[in-house]
Coordinates of C-alpha atoms and ligand atoms in Angstrom, one line a residue:
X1 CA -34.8 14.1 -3.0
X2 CA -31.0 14.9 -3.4
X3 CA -29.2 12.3 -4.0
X4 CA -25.8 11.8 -1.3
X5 CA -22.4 11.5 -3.4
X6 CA -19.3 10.3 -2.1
X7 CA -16.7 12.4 -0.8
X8 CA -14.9 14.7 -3.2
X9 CA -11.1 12.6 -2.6
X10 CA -12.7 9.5 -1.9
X11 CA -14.1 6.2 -3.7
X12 CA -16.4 3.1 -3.8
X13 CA -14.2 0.1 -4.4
X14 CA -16.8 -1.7 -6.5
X15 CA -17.4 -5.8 -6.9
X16 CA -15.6 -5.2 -10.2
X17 CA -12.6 -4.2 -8.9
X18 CA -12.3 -5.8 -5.4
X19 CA -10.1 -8.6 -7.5
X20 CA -7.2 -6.2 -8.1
X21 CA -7.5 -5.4 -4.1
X22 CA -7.6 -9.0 -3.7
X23 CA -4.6 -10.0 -5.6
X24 CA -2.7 -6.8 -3.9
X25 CA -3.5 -8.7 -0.5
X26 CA -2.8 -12.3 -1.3
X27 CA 0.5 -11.3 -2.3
X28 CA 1.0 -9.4 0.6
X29 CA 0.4 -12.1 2.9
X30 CA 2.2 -14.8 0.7
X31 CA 5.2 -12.4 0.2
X32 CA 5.5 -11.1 3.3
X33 CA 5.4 -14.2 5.3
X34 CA 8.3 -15.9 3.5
X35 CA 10.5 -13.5 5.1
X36 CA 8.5 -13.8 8.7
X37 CA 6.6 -11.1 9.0
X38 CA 3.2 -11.0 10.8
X39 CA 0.6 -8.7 10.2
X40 CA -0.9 -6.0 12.3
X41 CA -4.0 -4.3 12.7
X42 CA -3.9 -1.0 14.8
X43 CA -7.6 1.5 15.1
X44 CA -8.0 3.9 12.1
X45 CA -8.2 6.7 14.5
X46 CA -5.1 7.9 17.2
X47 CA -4.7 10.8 19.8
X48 CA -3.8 13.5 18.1
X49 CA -0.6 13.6 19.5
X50 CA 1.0 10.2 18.5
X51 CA 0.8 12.1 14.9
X52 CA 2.1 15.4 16.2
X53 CA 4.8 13.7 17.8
X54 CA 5.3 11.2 15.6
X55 CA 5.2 12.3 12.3
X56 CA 6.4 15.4 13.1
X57 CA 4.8 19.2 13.5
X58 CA 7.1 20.3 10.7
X59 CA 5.7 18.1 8.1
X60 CA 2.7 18.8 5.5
X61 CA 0.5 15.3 6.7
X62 CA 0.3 17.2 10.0
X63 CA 0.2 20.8 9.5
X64 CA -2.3 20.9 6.8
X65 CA -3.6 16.8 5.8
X66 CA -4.8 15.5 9.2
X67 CA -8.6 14.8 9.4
X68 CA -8.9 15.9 13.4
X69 CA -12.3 16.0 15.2
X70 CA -13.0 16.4 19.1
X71 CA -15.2 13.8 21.0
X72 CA -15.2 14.0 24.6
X73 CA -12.8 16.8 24.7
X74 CA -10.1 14.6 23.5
X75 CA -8.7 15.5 20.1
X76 CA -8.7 12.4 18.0
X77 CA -7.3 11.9 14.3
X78 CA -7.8 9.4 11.4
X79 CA -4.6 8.0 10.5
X80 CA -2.6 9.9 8.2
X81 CA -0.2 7.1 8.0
X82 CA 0.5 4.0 10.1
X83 CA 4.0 3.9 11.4
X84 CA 3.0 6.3 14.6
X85 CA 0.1 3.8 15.0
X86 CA 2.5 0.7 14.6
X87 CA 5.0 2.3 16.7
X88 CA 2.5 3.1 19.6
X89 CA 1.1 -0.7 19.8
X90 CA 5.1 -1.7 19.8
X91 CA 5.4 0.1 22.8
X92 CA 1.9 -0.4 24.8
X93 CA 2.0 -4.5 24.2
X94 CA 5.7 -4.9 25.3
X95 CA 7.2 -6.1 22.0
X96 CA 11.0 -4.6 23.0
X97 CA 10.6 -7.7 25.0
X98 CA 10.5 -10.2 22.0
X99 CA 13.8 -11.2 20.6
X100 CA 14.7 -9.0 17.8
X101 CA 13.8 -8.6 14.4
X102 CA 10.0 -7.9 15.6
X103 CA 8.7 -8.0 11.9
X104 CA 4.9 -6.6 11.2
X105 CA 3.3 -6.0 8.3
X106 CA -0.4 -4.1 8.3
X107 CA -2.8 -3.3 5.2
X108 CA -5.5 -0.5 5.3
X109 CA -6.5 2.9 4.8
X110 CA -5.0 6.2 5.5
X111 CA -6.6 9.7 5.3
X112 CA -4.8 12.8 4.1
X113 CA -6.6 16.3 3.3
X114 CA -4.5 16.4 -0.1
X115 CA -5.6 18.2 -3.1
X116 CA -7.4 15.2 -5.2
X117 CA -5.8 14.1 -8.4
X118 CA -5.0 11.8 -10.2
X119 CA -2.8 9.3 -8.1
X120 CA -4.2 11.0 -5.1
X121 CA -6.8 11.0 -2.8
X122 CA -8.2 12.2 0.6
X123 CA -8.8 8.0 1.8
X124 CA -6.2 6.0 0.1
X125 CA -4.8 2.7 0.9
X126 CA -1.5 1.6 1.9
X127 CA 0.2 -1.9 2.2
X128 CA 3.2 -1.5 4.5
X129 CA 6.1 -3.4 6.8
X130 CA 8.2 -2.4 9.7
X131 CA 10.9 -3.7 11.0
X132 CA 12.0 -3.4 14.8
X133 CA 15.0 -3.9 16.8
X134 CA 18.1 -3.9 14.4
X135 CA 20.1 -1.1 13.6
X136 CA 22.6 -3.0 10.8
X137 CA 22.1 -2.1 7.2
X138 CA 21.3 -5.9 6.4
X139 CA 17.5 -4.8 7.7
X140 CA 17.4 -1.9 5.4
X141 CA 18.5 -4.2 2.8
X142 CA 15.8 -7.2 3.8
X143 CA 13.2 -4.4 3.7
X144 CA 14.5 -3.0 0.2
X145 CA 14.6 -6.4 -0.8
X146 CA 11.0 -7.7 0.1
X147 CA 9.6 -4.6 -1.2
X148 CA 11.1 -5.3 -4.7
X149 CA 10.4 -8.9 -4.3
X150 CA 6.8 -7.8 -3.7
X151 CA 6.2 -6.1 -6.5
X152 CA 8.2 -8.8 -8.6
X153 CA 5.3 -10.9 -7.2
X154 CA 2.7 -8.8 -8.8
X155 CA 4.9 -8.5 -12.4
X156 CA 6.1 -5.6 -11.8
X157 CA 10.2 -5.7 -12.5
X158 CA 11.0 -2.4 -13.8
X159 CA 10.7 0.1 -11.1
X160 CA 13.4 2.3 -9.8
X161 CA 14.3 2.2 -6.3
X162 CA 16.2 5.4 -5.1
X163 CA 18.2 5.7 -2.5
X164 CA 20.3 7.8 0.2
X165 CA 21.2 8.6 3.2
X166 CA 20.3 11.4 5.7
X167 CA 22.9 10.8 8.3
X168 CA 22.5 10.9 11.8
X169 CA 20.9 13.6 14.0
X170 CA 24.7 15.0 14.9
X171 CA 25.8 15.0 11.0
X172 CA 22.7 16.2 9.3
X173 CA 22.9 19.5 12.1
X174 CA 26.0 20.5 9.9
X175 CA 23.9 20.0 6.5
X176 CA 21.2 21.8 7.2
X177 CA 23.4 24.6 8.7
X178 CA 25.2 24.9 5.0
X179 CA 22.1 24.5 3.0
X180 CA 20.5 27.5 4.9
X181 CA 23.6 29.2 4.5
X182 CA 23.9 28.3 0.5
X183 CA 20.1 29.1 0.0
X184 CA 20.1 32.5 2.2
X185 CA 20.8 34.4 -0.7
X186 CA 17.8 33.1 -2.4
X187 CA 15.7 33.3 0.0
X188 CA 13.3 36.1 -1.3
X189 CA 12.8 33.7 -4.7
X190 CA 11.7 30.9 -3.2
X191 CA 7.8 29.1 -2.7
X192 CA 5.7 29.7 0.2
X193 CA 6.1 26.6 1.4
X194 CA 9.8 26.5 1.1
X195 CA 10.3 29.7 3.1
X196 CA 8.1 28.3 6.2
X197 CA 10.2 25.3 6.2
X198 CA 13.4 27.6 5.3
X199 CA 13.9 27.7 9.4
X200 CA 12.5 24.4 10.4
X201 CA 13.0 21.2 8.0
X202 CA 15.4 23.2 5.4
X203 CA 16.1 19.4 3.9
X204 CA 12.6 19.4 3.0
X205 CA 13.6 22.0 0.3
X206 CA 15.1 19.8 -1.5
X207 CA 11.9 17.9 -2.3
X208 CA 10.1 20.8 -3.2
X209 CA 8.7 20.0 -6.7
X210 CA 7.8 23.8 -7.9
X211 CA 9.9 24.6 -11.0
X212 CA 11.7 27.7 -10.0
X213 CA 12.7 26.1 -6.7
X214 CA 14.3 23.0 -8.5
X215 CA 16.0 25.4 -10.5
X216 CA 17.4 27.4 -7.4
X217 CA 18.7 23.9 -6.5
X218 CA 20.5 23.4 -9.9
X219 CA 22.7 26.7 -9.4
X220 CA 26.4 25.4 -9.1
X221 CA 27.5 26.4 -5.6
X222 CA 24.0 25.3 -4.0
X223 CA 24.7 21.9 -6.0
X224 CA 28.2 21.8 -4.2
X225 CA 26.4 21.7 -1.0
X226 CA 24.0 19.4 -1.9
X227 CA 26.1 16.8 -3.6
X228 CA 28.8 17.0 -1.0
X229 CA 29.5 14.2 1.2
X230 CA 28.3 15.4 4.7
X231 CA 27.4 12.4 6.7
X232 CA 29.8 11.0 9.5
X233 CA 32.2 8.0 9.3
X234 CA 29.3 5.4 11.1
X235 CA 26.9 6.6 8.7
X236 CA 29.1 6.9 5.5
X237 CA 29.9 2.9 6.9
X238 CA 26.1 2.2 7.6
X239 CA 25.0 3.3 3.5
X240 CA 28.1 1.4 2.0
X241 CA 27.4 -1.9 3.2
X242 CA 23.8 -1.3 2.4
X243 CA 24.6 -1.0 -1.0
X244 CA 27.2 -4.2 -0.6
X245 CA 24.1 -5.9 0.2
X246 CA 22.1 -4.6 -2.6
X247 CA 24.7 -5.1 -5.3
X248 CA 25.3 -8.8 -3.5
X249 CA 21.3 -9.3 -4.0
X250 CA 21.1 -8.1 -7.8
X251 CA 18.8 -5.3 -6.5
X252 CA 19.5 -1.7 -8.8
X253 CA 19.4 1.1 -7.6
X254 CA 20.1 4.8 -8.5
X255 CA 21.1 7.1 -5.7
X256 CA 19.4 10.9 -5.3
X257 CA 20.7 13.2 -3.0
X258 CA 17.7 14.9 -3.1
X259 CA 15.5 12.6 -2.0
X260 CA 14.8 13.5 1.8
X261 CA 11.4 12.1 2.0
X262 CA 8.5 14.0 3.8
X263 CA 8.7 12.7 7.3
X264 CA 10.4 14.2 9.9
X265 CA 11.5 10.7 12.1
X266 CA 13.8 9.7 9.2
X267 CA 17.5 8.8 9.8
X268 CA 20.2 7.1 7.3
X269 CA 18.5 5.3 4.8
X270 CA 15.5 6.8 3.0
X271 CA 14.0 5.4 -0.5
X272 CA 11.1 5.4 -2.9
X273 CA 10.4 3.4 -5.6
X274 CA 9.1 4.8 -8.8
X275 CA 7.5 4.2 -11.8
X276 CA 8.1 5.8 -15.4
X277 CA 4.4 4.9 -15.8
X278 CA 2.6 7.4 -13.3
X279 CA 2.3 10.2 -14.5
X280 CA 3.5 13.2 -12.0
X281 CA 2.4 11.2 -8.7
X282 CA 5.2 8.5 -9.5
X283 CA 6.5 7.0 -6.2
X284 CA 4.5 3.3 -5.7
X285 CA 6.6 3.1 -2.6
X286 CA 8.6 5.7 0.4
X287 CA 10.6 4.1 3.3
X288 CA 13.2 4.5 5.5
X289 CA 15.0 4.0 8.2
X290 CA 13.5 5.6 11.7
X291 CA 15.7 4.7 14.8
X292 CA 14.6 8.0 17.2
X293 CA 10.9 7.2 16.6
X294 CA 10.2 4.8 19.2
X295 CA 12.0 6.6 22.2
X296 CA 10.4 10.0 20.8
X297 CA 6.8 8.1 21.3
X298 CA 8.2 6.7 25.2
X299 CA 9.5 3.4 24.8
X300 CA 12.7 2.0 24.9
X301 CA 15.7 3.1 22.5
X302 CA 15.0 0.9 19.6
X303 CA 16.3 1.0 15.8
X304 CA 13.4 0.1 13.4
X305 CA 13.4 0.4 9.3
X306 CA 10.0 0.1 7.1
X307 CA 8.3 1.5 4.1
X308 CA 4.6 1.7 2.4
X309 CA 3.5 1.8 -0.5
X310 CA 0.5 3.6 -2.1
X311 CA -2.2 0.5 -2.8
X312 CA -4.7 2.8 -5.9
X313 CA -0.5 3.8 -7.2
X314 CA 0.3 -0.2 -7.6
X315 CA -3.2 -1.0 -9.1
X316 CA -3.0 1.6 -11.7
X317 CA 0.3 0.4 -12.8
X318 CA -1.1 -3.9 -13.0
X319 CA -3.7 -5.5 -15.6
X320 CA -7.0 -5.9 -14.5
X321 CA -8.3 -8.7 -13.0
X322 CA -10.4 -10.7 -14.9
X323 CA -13.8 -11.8 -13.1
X324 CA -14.0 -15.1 -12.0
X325 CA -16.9 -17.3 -13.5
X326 CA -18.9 -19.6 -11.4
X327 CA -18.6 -22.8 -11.9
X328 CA -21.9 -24.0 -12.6
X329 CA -25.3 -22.0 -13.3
X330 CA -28.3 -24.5 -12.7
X331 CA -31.1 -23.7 -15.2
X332 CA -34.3 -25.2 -13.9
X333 CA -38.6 -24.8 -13.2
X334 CA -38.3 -25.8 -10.1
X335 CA -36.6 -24.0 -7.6
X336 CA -36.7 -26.3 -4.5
X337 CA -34.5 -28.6 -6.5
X338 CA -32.4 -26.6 -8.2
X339 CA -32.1 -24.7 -4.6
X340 CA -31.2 -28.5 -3.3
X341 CA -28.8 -29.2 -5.7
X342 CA -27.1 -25.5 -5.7
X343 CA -26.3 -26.8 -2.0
X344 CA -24.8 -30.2 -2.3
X345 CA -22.5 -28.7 -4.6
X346 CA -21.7 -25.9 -2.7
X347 CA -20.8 -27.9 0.1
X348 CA -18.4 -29.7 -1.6
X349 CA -16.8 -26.3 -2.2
X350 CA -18.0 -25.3 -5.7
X351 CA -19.5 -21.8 -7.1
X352 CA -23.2 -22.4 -7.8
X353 CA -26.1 -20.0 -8.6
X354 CA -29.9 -20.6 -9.5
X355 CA -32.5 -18.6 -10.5
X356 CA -34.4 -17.1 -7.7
X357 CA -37.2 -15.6 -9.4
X358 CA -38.7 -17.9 -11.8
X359 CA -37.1 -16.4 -15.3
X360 CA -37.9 -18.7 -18.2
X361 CA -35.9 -21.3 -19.1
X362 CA -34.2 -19.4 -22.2
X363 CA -33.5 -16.2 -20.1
X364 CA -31.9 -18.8 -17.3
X365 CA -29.9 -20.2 -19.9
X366 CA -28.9 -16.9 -21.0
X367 CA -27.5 -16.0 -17.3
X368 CA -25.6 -19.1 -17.3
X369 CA -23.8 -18.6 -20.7
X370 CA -23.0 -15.0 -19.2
X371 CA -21.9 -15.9 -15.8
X372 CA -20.6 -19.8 -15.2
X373 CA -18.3 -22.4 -17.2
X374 CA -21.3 -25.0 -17.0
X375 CA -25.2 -25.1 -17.3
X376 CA -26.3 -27.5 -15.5
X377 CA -30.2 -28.1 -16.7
X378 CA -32.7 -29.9 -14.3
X379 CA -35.8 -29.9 -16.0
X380 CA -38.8 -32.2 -15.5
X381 CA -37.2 -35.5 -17.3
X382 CA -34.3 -34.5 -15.5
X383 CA -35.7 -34.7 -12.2
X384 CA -38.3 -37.5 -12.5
X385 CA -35.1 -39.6 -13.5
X386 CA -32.6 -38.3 -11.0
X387 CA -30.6 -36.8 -13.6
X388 CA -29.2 -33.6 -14.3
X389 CA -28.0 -32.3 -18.0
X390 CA -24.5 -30.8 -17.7
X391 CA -23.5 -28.2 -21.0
X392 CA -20.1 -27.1 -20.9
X393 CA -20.4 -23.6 -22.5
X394 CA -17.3 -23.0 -23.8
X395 CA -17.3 -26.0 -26.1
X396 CA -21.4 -26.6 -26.2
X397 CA -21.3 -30.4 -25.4
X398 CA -23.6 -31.3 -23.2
X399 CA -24.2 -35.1 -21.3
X400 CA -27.0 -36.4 -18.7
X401 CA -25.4 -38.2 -16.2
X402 CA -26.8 -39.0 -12.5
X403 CA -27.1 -36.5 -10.1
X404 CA -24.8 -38.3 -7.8
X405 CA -21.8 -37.5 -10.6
X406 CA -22.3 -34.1 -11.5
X407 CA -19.2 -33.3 -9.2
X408 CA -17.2 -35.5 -11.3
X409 CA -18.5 -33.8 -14.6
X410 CA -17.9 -30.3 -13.4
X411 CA -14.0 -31.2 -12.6
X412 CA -13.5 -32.9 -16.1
Ligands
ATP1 P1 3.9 11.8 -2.3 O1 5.3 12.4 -2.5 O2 3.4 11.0 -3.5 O3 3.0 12.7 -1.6 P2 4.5 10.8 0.4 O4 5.9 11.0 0.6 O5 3.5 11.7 1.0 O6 4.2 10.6 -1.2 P3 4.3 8.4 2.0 O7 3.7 9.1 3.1 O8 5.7 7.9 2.1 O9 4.1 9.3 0.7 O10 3.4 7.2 1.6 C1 3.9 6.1 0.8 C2 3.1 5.9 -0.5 O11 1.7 6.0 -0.3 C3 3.5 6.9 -1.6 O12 4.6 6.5 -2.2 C4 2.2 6.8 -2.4 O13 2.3 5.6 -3.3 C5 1.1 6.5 -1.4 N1 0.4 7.8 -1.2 C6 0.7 8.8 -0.3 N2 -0.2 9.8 -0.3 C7 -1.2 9.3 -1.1 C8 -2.5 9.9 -1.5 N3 -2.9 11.0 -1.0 N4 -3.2 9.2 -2.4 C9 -2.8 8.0 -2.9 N5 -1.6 7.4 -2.6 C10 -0.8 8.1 -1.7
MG2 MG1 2.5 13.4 0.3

């Protein structure tokens, strides 16, 4: 018979490495909540249209990544990402109603039909927060800040964060118009992609990482354009008191004005941060600032900031988790007690395993050298006399005390 393989983009996450997922979670939830966000869990699959709409039909995620399939002639989609998903629960349960900030914070996976690599995959996981209801820059700062402070949390201090802004709808109408102009010329030399979003999203050309369109973008008189300050007075206001904060809160920062981000619902503030230590797919983290978004789905006008980061990108960048051993391994003939025993001292809260098959006693002792801190050895004397035979197997000593203190012995 064949044997069924995973799916080319995707992977198992195996017992061996559910720790690192583990730690990537705690800290989410212990991060997180110091600054009051609450977590959220939306479905994995949407309409179709919250990501058309939301995202935006200009974008790559969904043009060419969504994973769409029909059932009962509606068109359904796995979620590419989970703003549009956070956004339309926002809306459907009322929470403009709530006093502002509304602060969530979800965990999960996302599906993208990408080209798999590594850093990238079809199902990948992202840890992300949003923040609803307050257009001043001190939220873009708390979100900039609790994303650095989150990754502080896992040891990981020297990241970049990048930064800039993208104006408003009104001033970014002007941009674009200049960069189209500026690039018309060059036109006929640039990538595929970059000509089909020539008309549409031109500041996606920035982004575009193929070689001889980043060194279009390097000419002189496109640079003008690019580094010129194009954004309106509120805005210009909104990105220097951002950076006030920042500079206030010790958090560095380099600024790229080509840094436009993939997503079309973006306004003001967009970052990422990156690591020197990723290779080509370096961003652990993309965010931004999104104040259209939740109108454009049909709710009420309000301003929301968030970000995500990539959950495989942060793993690959921390030390492995080291298994954790149990704490005893009881090494007996006679599985009805050791089964009996393995209980009282699971109830009081400690990790116990037994032999279930009836190994000898050398093979059982083996297993408990490999797996636990103590063996704890009830053999016939042992049992006739109520006692049990506790060997610390780091050190080798070993005492018999009375069943009834094994507890005690296994905190020493
Ligand atoms: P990239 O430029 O790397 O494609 P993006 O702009 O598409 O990123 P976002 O949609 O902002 O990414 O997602 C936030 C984070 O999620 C990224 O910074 C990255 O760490 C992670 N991420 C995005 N796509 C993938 C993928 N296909 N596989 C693994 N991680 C991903
Ligand atoms: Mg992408």
């Amino acid at each position: 018979m064949t044997i069924i393989k995973v799916i080319k983009g995707t992977k198992d996450i195996l017992p061996q490495d559910a720790g690192a997922w583990q730690r990537l979670e705690a800290k989410a939830l212990e991060v997180f909540s110091k600054y009051g966000y609450r977590e959220i869990r939306t479905p994995i699959f949407e309409a179709t249209e919250l990501f058309a709409r939301g995202v935006g039909d200009t974008t790559d995620i969904v043009n060419k990544e969504m994973y769409t399939f029909e059932k009962s002639d509606r068109s359904l989609t796995l979620r590419p990402e989970n703003t549009a998903g956070v956004v339309r629960s926002f809306i459907e349960n009322g929470m403009a109603r709530l006093s502002a900030p509304v602060k969530l914070w979800y965990k999960g996976p996302m599906f993208r039909y990408e080209r798999p690599q590594a850093g990238r995959q079809r199902q990948f996981h992202q840890v992300g927060v949003e923040m609803f209801g307050i257009k001043e820059s001190s939220a873009d700062a708390e979100v900039i800040m609790l994303a650095v402070d989150y990754l502080k949390s896992l040891g990981l201090n020297d990241l970049v964060v990048e930064l800039n802004s993208l104006g408003c709808p009104k001033c970014r109408e002007e941009y674009k118009a200049k960069i189209k102009e500026v690039l018309k010329p060059e036109f006929e030399n640039l990538c595929e992609d970059c000509q089909n979003r020539y008309e549409k999203n031109p500041l996606r050309l920035l982004d575009c990482k193929v070689e001889s369109c980043k060194a279009i973008f390097e000419k002189p008189e496109i640079q003008k354009v690019i580094q010129s300050d194009f954004i309106c007075e509120e805005c210009a206001e909104h990105y220097s008191s951002l950076k006030t904060y920042l500079d206030k809160l010790g958090v560095k920062y380099v600024e790229n004005k080509l840094l436009v981000r993939g997503l079309d619902y973006y306004n003001r503030t967009v970052f990422e941060i990156k690591s020197n230590n990723l290779g080509s797919q370096n961003a652990v983290c993309g965010g931004g600032r999104y104040d259209s978004l939740v109108k454009n789905l049909g709710g009420e006008d309000t301003p929301a900031v968030g970000w995500a980061m990539g959950m495989e990108r942060l793993n690959s960048l921390l030390p492995e988790v080291e298994p954790e051993k149990l704490d005893g391994y009881i090494v007996s003939n006679s599985p009805l007690e050791a089964f009996a025993l393995a209980q009282e001292l699971r109830d009081a809260g400690k990790r116990v395993e037994f032999d279930l098959s009836n190994k000898k006693f050398t093979k059982q002792l083996e297993k408990a050298s490999k797996t636990a801190n103590f063996a704890l050895i009830l053999g016939e004397d042992e049992i006739n006399l109520n006692k049990v035979s506790v060997k610390n197997l780091e050190t080798s000593e070993q005492v018999t005390v009375d069943r009834n203190m094994v507890l005690n012995q296994l905190e020493k």
